[in-house]
């Protein structure tokens, strides 16, 4: 049943991303600790997001440009080598807490958001985006502000950005395979989520100009905050830091 619920959540979060262009992957990541073991969250989320990004690259393949992808690749490979070593020493049960804290910082800290949007080097962006992604799944679109400065065509921005994120997720999955994560044990939920993601994106694109969705951008930070606080509370109880209240 959890597999089906996650597939449905993935459909709606993908639709949300298709409508508003933001928030879907982060909301999905926030829900996943409620249904999956901590050690499975990042690899399963990465598999799902890889499918979404690869499909966007394929549909927009005529707009691909590799000029800025090459330095991103170098930074990403160095990042995964550096941070991939660090993952081995991190207690995976803490991953949901990393996710929750990162969600709160990106939603409410203007300093953090200014910093994430200020990078001017694709080498550095590739390094950080891949490294952070190993711990929190969705490091945020660090590459988009710089891509928007480099390209006037939004289709090129979206396609090249999706190509960059595809690489990030591939490298994340390589690390988790090396760590011994058994993807086959979760094949049902992976399959459902991989299938539901493109359908959700398609629905979102169709609804984008038909629904008055401006209110979503106001509600989204509060929804993410509630999800993050629930993750923190659940894990604080789990680790015995506080007693259960509910």
CSV table of C-alpha atoms in Angstrom, one decimal, residues 136-235:
chain,number,residue,atom,x,y,z
A,136,UNK,CA,19.6,15.8,1.2
A,137,UNK,CA,18.4,14.5,-2.2
A,138,UNK,CA,17.3,17.9,-3.6
A,139,UNK,CA,20.1,20.5,-3.3
A,140,UNK,CA,18.0,23.1,-5.1
A,141,UNK,CA,18.4,24.5,-8.6
A,142,UNK,CA,21.9,26.0,-8.0
A,143,UNK,CA,22.6,25.9,-11.7
A,144,UNK,CA,19.4,27.8,-12.9
A,145,UNK,CA,20.4,31.4,-12.0
A,146,UNK,CA,23.7,31.1,-13.9
A,147,UNK,CA,22.1,29.2,-16.8
A,148,UNK,CA,19.5,32.0,-17.1
A,149,UNK,CA,22.4,34.5,-17.4
A,150,UNK,CA,24.1,32.5,-20.1
A,151,UNK,CA,21.0,31.7,-22.3
A,152,UNK,CA,18.2,33.9,-23.5
A,153,UNK,CA,16.1,30.9,-24.6
A,154,UNK,CA,14.2,29.3,-21.7
A,155,UNK,CA,13.9,26.0,-23.6
A,156,UNK,CA,17.7,25.8,-23.6
A,157,UNK,CA,17.8,26.7,-19.9
A,158,UNK,CA,15.3,23.9,-19.0
A,159,UNK,CA,16.9,21.3,-21.2
A,160,UNK,CA,20.5,22.0,-20.2
A,161,UNK,CA,19.5,22.2,-16.6
A,162,UNK,CA,17.7,18.8,-16.9
A,163,UNK,CA,20.9,17.3,-18.4
A,164,UNK,CA,22.9,18.6,-15.5
A,165,UNK,CA,20.4,17.2,-12.9
A,166,UNK,CA,20.4,13.9,-14.8
A,167,UNK,CA,24.2,13.7,-14.2
A,168,UNK,CA,23.8,14.6,-10.5
A,169,UNK,CA,21.3,11.8,-10.0
A,170,UNK,CA,23.4,9.3,-11.9
A,171,UNK,CA,26.4,10.0,-9.8
A,172,UNK,CA,24.3,9.8,-6.6
A,173,UNK,CA,23.0,6.4,-7.6
A,174,UNK,CA,26.5,5.2,-8.4
A,175,UNK,CA,27.6,6.1,-4.8
A,176,UNK,CA,24.6,4.3,-3.3
A,177,UNK,CA,25.2,1.2,-5.4
A,178,UNK,CA,28.8,1.2,-4.2
A,179,UNK,CA,27.5,1.5,-0.6
A,180,UNK,CA,25.5,-1.7,-1.3
A,181,UNK,CA,22.0,-0.3,-1.5
A,182,UNK,CA,19.7,-3.1,-2.9
A,183,UNK,CA,17.6,-1.4,-5.5
A,184,UNK,CA,15.9,-4.6,-6.5
A,185,UNK,CA,14.3,-4.9,-3.0
A,186,UNK,CA,12.3,-1.7,-3.8
A,187,UNK,CA,11.6,-2.4,-7.5
A,188,UNK,CA,7.8,-2.0,-7.1
A,189,UNK,CA,7.9,1.5,-5.6
A,190,UNK,CA,10.6,2.5,-8.0
A,191,UNK,CA,8.6,1.3,-11.0
A,192,UNK,CA,5.4,3.0,-9.8
A,193,UNK,CA,7.2,6.3,-9.1
A,194,UNK,CA,9.2,6.2,-12.4
A,195,UNK,CA,5.9,5.7,-14.3
A,196,UNK,CA,3.9,8.3,-12.3
A,197,UNK,CA,6.4,11.1,-12.7
A,198,UNK,CA,6.1,11.8,-16.4
A,199,UNK,CA,2.3,11.4,-16.3
A,200,UNK,CA,2.2,14.0,-13.5
A,201,UNK,CA,4.5,16.3,-15.4
A,202,UNK,CA,2.3,16.0,-18.5
A,203,UNK,CA,-0.8,16.8,-16.4
A,204,UNK,CA,0.9,19.8,-14.9
A,205,UNK,CA,1.8,21.2,-18.3
A,206,UNK,CA,-1.8,20.8,-19.5
A,207,UNK,CA,-3.2,22.5,-16.4
A,208,UNK,CA,-0.5,25.3,-16.2
A,209,UNK,CA,-2.6,27.9,-18.0
A,210,UNK,CA,-6.0,26.7,-16.9
A,211,UNK,CA,-5.8,26.9,-13.1
A,212,UNK,CA,-5.2,30.1,-11.0
A,213,UNK,CA,-2.2,28.6,-9.2
A,214,UNK,CA,-0.5,31.8,-7.9
A,215,UNK,CA,-1.7,30.9,-4.4
A,216,UNK,CA,0.5,27.8,-4.5
A,217,UNK,CA,3.7,29.9,-4.2
A,218,UNK,CA,2.3,31.4,-1.0
A,219,UNK,CA,1.1,28.1,0.5
A,220,UNK,CA,4.2,26.1,-0.6
A,221,UNK,CA,6.7,27.3,2.1
A,222,UNK,CA,4.2,26.7,4.9
A,223,UNK,CA,3.4,23.2,3.5
A,224,UNK,CA,7.1,22.3,3.3
A,225,UNK,CA,7.6,23.7,6.8
A,226,UNK,CA,4.9,21.5,8.3
A,227,UNK,CA,6.4,18.5,6.6
A,228,UNK,CA,9.9,19.4,7.8
A,229,UNK,CA,8.8,19.9,11.4
A,230,UNK,CA,6.9,16.5,11.3
A,231,UNK,CA,10.1,14.8,10.1
A,232,UNK,CA,12.1,16.5,12.9
A,233,UNK,CA,9.5,15.5,15.5
A,234,UNK,CA,9.2,11.9,14.4
A,235,UNK,CA,13.0,11.5,14.4
